[in-house]
Short mmCIF file of C-alpha atoms and ligand atoms in Angstrom, two decimals:
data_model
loop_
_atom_site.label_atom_id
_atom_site.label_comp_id
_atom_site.label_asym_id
_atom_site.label_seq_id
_atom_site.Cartn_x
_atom_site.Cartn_y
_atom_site.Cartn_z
CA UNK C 1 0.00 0.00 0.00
CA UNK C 2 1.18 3.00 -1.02
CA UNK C 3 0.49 6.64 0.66
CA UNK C 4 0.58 10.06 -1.45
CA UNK C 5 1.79 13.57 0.24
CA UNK C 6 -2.39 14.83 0.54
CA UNK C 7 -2.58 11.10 3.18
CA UNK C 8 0.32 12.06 4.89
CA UNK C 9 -0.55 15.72 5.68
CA UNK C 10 -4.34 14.57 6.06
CA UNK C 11 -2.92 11.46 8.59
CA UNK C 12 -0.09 13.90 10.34
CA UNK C 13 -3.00 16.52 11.19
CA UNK C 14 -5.34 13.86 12.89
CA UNK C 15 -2.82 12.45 14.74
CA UNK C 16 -1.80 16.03 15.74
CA UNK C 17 -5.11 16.52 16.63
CA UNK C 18 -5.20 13.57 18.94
CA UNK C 19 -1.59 14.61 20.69
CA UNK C 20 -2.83 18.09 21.34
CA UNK C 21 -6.31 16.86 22.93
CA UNK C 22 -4.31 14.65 25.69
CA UNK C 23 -1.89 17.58 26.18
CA UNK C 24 -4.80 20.49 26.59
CA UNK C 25 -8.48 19.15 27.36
CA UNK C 26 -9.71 22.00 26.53
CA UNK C 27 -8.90 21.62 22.96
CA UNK C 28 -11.16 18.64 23.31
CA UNK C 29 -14.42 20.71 24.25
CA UNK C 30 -13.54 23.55 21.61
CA UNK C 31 -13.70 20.46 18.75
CA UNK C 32 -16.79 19.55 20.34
CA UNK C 33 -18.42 22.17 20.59
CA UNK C 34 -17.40 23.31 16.68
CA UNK C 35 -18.66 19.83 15.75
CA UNK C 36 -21.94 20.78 17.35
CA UNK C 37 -22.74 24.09 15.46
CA UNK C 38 -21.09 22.66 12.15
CA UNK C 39 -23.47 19.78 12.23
CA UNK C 40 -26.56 22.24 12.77
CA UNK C 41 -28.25 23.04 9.34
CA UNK C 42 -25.52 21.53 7.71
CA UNK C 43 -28.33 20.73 4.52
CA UNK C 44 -27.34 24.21 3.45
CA UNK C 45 -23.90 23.20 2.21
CA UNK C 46 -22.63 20.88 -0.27
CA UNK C 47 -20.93 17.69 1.30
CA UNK C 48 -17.70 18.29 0.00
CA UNK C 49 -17.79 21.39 1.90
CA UNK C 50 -18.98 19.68 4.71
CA UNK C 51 -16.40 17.07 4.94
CA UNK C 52 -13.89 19.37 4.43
CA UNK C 53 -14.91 21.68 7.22
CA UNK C 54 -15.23 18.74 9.35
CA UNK C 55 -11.41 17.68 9.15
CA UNK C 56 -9.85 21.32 8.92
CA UNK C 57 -7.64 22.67 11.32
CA UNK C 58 -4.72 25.24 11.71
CA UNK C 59 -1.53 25.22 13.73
CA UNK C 60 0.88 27.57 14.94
CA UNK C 61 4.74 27.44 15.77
CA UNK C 62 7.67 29.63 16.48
CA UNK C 63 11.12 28.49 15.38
CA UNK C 64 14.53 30.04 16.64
CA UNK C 65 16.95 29.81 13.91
CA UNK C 66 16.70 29.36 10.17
CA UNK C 67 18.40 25.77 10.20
CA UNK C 68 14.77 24.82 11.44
CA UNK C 69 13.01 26.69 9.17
CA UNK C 70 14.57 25.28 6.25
CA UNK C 71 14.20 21.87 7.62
CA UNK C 72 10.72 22.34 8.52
CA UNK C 73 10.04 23.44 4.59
CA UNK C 74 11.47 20.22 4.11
CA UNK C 75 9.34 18.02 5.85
CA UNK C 76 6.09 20.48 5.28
CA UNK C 77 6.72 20.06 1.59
CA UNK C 78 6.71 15.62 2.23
CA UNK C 79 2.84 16.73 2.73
CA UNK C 80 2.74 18.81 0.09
CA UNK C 81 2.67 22.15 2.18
CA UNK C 82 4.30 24.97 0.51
CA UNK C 83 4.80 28.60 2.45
CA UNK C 84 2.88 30.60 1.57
CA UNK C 85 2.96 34.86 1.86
CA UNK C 86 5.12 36.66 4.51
CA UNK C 87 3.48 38.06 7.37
CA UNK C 88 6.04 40.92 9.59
CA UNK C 89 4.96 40.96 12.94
CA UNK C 90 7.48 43.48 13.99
CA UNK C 91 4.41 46.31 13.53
CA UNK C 92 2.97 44.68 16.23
CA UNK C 93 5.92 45.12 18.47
CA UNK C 94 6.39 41.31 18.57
CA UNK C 95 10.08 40.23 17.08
CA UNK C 96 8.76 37.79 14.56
CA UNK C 97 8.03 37.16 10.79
CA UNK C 98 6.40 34.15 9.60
CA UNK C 99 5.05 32.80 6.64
CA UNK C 100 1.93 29.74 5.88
CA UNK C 101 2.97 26.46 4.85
CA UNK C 102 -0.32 25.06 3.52
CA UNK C 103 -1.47 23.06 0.51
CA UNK C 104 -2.07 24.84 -2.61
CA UNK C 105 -3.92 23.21 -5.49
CA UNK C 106 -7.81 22.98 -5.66
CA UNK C 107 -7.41 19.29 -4.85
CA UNK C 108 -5.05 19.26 -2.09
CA UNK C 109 -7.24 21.83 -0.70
CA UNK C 110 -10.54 19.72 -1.06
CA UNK C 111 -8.75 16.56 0.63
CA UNK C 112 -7.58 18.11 3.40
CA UNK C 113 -6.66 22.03 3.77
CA UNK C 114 -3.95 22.08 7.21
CA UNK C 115 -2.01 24.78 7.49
CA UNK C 116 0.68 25.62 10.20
CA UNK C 117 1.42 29.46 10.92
CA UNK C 118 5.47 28.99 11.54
CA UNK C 119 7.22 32.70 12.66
CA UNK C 120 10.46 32.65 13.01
CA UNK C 121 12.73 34.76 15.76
CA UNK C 122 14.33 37.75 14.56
CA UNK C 123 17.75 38.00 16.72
CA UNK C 124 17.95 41.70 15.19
CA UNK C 125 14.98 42.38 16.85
CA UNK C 126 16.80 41.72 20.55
CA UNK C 127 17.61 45.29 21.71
CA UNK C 128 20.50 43.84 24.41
CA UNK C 129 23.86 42.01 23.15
CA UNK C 130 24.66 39.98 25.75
CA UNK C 131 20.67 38.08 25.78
CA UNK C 132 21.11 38.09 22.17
CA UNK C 133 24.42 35.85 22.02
CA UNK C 134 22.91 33.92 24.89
CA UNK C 135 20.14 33.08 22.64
CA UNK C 136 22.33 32.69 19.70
CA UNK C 137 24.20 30.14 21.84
CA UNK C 138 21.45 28.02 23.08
CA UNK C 139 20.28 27.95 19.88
CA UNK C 140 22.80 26.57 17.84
CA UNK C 141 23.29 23.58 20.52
CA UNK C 142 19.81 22.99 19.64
CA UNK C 143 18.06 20.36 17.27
CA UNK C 144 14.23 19.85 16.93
CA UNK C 145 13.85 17.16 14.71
CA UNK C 146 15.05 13.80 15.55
CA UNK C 147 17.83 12.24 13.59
CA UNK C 148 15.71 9.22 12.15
CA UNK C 149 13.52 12.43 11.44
CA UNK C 150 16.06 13.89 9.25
CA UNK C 151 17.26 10.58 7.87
CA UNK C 152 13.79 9.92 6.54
CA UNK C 153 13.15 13.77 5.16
CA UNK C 154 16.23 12.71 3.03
CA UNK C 155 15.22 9.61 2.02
CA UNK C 156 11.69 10.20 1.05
CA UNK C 157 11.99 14.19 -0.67
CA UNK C 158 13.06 11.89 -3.40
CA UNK C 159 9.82 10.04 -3.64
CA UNK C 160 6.09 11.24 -4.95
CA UNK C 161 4.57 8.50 -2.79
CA UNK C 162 5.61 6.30 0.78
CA UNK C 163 5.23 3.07 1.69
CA UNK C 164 2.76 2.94 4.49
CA UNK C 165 5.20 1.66 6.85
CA UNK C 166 7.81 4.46 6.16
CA UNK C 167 4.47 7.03 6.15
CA UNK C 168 3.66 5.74 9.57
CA UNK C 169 7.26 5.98 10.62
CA UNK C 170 7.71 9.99 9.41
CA UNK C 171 4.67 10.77 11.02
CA UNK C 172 5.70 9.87 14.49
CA UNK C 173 9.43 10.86 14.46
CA UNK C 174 7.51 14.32 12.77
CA UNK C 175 5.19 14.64 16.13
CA UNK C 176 8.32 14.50 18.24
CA UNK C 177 9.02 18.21 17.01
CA UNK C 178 5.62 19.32 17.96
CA UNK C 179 5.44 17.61 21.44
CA UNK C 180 5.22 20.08 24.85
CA UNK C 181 7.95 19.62 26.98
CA UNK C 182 7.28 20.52 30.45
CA UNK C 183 11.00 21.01 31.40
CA UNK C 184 13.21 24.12 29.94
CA UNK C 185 16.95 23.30 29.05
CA UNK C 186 17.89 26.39 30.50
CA UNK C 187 18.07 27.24 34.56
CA UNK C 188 15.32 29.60 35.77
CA UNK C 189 17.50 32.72 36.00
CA UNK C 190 17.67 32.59 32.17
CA UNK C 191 14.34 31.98 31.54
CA UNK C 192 13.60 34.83 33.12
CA UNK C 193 15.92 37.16 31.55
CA UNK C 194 14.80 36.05 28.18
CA UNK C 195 11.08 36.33 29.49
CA UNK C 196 12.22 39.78 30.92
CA UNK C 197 13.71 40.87 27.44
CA UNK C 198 10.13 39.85 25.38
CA UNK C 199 7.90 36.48 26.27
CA UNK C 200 8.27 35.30 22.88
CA UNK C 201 11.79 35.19 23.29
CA UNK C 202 11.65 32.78 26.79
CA UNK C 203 8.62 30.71 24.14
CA UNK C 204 11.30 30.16 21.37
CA UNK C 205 14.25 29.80 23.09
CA UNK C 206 14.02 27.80 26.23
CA UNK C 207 12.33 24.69 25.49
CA UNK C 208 13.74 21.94 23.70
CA UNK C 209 11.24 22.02 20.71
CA UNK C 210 8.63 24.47 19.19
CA UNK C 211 5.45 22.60 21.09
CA UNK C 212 2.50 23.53 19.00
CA UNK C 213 1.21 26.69 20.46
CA UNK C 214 -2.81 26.20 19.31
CA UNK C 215 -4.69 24.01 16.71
CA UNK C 216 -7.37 25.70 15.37
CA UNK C 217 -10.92 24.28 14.04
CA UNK C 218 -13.17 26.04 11.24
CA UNK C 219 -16.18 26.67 12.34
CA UNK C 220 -19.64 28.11 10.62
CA UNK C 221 -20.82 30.77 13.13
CA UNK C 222 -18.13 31.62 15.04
CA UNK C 223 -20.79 34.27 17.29
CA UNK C 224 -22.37 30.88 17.89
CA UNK C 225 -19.00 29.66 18.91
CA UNK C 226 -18.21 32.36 21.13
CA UNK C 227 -21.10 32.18 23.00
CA UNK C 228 -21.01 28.64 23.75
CA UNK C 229 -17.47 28.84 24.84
CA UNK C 230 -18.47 30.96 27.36
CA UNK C 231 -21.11 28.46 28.26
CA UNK C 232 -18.81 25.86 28.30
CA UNK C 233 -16.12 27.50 30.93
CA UNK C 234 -13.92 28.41 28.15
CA UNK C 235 -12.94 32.28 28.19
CA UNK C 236 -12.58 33.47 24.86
CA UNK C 237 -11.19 36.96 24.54
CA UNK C 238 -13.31 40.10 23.68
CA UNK C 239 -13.82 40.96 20.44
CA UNK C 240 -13.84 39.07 16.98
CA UNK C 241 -10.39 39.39 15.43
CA UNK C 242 -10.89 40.44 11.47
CA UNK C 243 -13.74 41.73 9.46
CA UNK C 244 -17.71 41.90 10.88
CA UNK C 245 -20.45 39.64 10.42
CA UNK C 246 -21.76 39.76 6.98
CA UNK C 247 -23.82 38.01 4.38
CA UNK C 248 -21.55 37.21 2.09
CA UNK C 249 -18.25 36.21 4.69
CA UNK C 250 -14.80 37.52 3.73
CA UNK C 251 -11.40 36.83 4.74
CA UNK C 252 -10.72 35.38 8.14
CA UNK C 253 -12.78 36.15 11.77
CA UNK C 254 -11.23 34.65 14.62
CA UNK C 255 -11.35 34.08 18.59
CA UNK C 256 -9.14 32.19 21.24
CA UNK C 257 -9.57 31.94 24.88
CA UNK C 258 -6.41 32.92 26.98
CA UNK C 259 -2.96 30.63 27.31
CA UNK C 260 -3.25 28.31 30.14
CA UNK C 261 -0.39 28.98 32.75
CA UNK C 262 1.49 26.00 33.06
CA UNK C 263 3.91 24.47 35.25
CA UNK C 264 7.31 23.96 33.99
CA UNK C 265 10.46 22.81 35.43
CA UNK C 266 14.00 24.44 34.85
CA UNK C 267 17.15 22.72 34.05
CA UNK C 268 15.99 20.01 32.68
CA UNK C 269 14.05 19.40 35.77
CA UNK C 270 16.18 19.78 38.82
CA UNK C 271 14.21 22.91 39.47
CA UNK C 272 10.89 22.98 39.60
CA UNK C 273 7.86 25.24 40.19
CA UNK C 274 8.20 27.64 37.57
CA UNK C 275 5.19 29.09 35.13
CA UNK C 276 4.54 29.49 31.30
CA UNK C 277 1.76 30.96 29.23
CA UNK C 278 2.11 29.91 25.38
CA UNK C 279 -0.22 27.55 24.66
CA UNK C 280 -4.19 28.70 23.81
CA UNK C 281 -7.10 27.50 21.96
CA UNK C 282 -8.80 28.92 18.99
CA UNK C 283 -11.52 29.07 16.75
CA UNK C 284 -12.21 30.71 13.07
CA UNK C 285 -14.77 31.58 10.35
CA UNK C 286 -13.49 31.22 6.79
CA UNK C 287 -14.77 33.59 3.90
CA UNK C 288 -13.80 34.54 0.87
CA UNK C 289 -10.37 35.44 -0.55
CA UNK C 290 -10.39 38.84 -1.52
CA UNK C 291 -8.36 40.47 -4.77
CA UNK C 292 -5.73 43.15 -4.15
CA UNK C 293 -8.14 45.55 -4.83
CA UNK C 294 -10.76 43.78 -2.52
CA UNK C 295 -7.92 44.13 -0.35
CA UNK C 296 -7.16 47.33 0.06
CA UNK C 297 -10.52 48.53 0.44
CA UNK C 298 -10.54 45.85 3.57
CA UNK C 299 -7.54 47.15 5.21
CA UNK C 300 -8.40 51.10 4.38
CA UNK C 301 -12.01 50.42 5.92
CA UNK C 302 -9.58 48.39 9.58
CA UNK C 303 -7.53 51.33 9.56
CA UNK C 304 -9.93 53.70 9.95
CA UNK C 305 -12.07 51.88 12.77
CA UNK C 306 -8.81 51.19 14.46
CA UNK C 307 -8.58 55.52 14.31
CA UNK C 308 -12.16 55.80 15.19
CA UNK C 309 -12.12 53.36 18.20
CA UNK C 310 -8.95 54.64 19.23
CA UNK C 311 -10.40 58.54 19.41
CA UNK C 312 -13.69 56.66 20.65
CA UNK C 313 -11.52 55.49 23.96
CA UNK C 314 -10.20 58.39 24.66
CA UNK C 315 -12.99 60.16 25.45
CA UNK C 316 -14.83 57.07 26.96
CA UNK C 317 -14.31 53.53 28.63
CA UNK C 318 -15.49 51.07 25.77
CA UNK C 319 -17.02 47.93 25.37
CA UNK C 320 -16.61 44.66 22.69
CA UNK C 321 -20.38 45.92 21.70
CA UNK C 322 -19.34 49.33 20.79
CA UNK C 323 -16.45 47.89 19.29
CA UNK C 324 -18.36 45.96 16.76
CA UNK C 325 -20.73 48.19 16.41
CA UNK C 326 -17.97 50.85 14.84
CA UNK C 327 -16.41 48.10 12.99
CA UNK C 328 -19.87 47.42 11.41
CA UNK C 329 -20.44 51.04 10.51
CA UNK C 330 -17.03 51.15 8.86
CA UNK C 331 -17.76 47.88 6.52
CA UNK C 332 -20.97 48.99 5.50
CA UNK C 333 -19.53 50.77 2.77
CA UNK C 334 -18.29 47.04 2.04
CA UNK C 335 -20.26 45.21 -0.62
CA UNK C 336 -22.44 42.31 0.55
CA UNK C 337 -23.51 40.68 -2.49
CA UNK C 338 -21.85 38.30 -4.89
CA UNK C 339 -22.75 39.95 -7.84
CA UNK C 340 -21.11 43.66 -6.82
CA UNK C 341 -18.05 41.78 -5.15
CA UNK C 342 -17.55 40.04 -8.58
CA UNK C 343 -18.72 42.78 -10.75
CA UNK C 344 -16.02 44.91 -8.99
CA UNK C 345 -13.27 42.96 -8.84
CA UNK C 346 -13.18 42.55 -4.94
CA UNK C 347 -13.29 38.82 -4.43
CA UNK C 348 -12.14 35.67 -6.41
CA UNK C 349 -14.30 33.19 -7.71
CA UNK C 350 -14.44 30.11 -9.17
CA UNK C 351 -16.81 29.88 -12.11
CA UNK C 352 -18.98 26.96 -13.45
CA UNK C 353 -21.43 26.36 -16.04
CA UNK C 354 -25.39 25.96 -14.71
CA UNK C 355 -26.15 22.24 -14.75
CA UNK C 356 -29.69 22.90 -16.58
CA UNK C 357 -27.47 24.81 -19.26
CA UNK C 358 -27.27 22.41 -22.77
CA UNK C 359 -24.63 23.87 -24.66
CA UNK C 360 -25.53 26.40 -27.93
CA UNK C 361 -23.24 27.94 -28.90
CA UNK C 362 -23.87 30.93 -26.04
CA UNK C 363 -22.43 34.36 -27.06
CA UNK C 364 -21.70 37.08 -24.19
CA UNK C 365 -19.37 38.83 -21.66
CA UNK C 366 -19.46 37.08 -18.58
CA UNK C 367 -21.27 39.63 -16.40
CA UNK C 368 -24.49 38.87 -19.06
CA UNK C 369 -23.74 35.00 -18.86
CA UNK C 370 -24.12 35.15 -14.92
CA UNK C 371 -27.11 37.31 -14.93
CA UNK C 372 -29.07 34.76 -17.05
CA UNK C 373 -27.46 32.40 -15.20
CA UNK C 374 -25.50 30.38 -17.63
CA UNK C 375 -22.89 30.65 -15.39
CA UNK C 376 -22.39 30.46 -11.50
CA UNK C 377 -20.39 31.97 -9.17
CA UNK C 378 -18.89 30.94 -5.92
CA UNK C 379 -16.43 32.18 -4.06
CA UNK C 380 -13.06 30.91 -2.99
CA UNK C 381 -11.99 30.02 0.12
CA UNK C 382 -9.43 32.32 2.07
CA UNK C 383 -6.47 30.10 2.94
CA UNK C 384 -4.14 32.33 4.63
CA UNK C 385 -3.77 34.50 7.64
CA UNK C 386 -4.63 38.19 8.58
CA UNK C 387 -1.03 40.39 9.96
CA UNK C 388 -3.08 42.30 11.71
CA UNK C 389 -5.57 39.59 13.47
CA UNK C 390 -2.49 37.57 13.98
CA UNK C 391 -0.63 40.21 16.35
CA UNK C 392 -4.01 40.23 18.29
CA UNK C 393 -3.74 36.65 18.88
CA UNK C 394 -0.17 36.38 19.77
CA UNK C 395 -0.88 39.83 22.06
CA UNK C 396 -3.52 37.88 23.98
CA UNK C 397 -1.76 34.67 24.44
CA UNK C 398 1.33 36.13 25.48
CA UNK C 399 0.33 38.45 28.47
CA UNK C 400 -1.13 41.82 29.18
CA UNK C 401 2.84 42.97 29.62
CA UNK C 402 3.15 43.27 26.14
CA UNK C 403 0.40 45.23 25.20
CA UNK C 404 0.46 47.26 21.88
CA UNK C 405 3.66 48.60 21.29
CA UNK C 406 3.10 50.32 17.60
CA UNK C 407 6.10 50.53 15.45
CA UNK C 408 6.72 51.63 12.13
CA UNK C 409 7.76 47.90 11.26
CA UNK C 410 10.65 46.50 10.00
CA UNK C 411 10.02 43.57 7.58
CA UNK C 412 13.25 41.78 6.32
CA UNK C 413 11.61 38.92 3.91
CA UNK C 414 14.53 38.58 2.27
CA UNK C 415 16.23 37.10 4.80
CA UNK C 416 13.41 34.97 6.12
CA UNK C 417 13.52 33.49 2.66
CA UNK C 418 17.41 32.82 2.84
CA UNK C 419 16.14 30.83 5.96
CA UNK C 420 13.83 29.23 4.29
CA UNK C 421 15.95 28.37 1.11
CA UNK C 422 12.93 29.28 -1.39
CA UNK C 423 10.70 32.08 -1.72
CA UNK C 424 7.45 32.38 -0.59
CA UNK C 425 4.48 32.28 -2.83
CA UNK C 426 2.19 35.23 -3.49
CA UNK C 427 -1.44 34.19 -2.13
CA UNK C 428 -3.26 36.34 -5.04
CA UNK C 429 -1.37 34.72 -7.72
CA UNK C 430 -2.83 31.10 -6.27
CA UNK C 431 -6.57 32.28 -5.99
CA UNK C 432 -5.82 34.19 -8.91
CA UNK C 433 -4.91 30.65 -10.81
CA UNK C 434 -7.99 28.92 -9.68
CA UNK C 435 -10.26 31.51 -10.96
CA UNK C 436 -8.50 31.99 -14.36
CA UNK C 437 -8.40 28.16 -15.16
CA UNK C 438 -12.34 27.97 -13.66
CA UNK C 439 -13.18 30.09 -16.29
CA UNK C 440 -11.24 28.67 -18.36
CA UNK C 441 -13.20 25.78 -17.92
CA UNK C 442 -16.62 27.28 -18.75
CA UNK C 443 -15.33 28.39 -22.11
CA UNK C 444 -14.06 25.35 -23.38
CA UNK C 445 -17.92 23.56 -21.65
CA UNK C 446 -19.87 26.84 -23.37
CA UNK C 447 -16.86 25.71 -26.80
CA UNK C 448 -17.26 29.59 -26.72
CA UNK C 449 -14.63 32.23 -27.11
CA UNK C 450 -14.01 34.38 -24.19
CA UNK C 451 -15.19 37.63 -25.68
C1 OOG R 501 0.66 32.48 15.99
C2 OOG R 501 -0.45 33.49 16.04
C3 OOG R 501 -1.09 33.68 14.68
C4 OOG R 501 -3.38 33.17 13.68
O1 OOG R 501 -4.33 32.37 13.61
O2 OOG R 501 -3.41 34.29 13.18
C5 OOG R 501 -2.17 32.71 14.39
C6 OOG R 501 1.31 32.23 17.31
O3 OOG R 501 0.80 32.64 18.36
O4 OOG R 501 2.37 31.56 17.28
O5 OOG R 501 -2.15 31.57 14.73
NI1 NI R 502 -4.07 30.73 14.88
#
């Protein structure tokens, strides 16, 4: 029996799934409760959906040195997860950039659409010399993967498909990297000095592997979500990261309850009784990728709440309600219906030719094709992350002592791509693709010219 890269990324997220619900229970009721409203008037959506929505998850880890970034593109890419875009989180006051590995073609997608969020340290970003060699130094003594782990990557980047047995055997040397490991290598003076210089820092460097942080679940009606997490104990934070609730969804809305503080032990346990937040849970609504221009208009319409709620709290104390309240009077100059959003130019979509259609020779442009319904619309998926919801999340899982520090940002992608030994790909070129050969589609069912 052989397995192909989409089973092995589909197989490695269950059984990711499965370590993270013994390490954090609460993981456990977030999937059940997501199960729950998924499963609730799920008629309204096509099974493939369904099944897909089911399964999908996405994770999040933080690597120290670009050695383990390149390796981890290594054995992403055995699953057929490619990084994707380049997120700088050093806006957001938080010394990281990062980038998606996820699967990329329509397929891939449909079988099974994991994604990991990986950021990487930036040393530059550590003001003080003498942490930063520290760092440095603990660093380089440091290897995540196992070596039957790396003796396998080798072996099987040469391959298109695995034996089951050598599948099976990747997959568990693979979870070894993602493990929590409740005792630091370092003694508890120097955990605090790096938690002292930022609490990313103490995340990345102390521990003897990059434990995955959160694993995420989609879920329908993530309001529903966030009121049943209360329900069920969980405290989620505040507000809705992302865009408001609309008709038509778009991009990414997301919510996590709070790290749980954890004991650790320092010094590879010979002290004990020490304390670390990093690990959280999380849940997101998925809606539809938006063009650049769709884009723009998105972040122009965030920027300007974030200056309106900002002036707003200045004058008086506010609450989530007025929050979202702002944020919806902001995005109602955003269009809600499928046929303005793809009219426009804001949104991708993929195309497809009406089932009741019988070819005859149709003539048109395709606005008048899709008002007489020749052709339908639907719109693609958003598969990647938000910068600006993603600083939110770290902020809140990290600890009110590193509240917003706004700076003018310093991206350096080049060098995160030297890390990485590749570049990463552009996300609009991919939903771009998958629109373009949609239609592409339709023309060659309609044996029309595109006019
Ligand atoms: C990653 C936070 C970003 C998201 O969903 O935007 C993220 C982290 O905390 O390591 O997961
Ligand atoms: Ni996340």
């Amino acid at each position: 029996m052989s397995v192909t890269r989409d089973d092995l990324r589909a197989n490695f997220a269950s059984a990711l799934s499965n370590m993270y619900r013994h390490e954090v229970p609460q993981y456990g009721t977030l999937l059940d409760l997501v199960s729950d409203i998924n499963n609730r008037d799920s008629k309204e959506i096509s099974e493939p959906v369904q099944r897909r929505i089911e399964v999908e998850r996405h994770g999040a880890i933080r690597l120290g040195k670009p050695e383990e970034l390149a390796t981890m593109r290594r054995l992403f890419a055995l699953m057929a997860m490619q990084p994707v875009g380049y997120y700088d989180l050093t806006a957001a006051g938080l010394p990281v950039h990062a980038t998606c590995f996820r699967p990329v073609s329509p397929m891939s997608l449909t079988k099974n659409p994991f994604r990991v969020f990986t950021s990487l340290l930036r040393m530059d970003m550590i003001a003080d010399e003498a942490i930063r060699s520290r760092a440095e130094d603990i660093l380089n003594d440091r290897q995540i993967f196992t070596s039957r782990c790396l003796d396998l990557i080798k072996e099987l980047e040469l391959k298109e498909s695995y034996s089951s047995e050598k599948a099976e055997q990747l997959l568990q040397e693979a979870l070894e990297t993602f493990r929590w490991h409740k005792s630091t290598a370092v003694d508890s003076d120097t955990y605090q000095t790096f938690q002292d210089a930022h609490p990313l820092v103490a995340d990345i460097v102390c521990f003897r592997g990059p434990h995955i942080n959160h694993l995420t679940p989609r879920v329908r009606d993530i309001e529903a979500a966030q009121a049943e997490m209360r329900r069920r104990g969980l405290c989620p934070k505040d507000n809705i990261e992302g865009p408001p609730l609309m008709k038509w969804p778009i991009l990414l809305r997301q919510t996590s309850f709070l790290a749980l503080e954890e004991s650790i032990n320092f010094s590879d346990g010979s002290e004990t009784d020490g304390k670390h937040k990093a690990r959280f849970g999380e849940i997101e609504q998925r809606g539809m990728a938006l063009t650049p221009k769709g884009r723009r208009l998105y972040d122009q319409l965030m920027e300007r709440f974030n200056k309106r709620l900002g002036d707003v709290s200045s004058q008086e104390k506010t609450t989530p309600e007025i929050g979202s309240k702002l944020l919806r009077q902001e995005f109602s100059e955003f269009p809600d219906d499928l046929e303005t959003l793809c009219h426009e130019g804001l949104a991708y979509f993929h195309y497809r030719v009406a089932k009741s259609h019988t070819p005859t020779g149709t003539k048109g442009d395709i606005d008048t094709l899709i008002q007489t319904g020749i052709i339908e619309i639907e719109p693609i998926t958003y598969e990647d992350f938000l910068p600006i919801s993603a600083a939110g999340i770290f902020r809140s899982n990290i600890g009110s002592a590193c509240a917003k520090s706004q700076n003018s940002g310093n991206a350096d992608r080049d060098a995160f791509e030297r890390g990485l030994g590749c570049p990463v790909q552009n996300e609009f070129q991919l939903y771009e693709k998958m629109q373009r050969e949609s239609l592409a589609k339709c023309w060659e069912e309609l044996k029309i010219m595109p006019s």
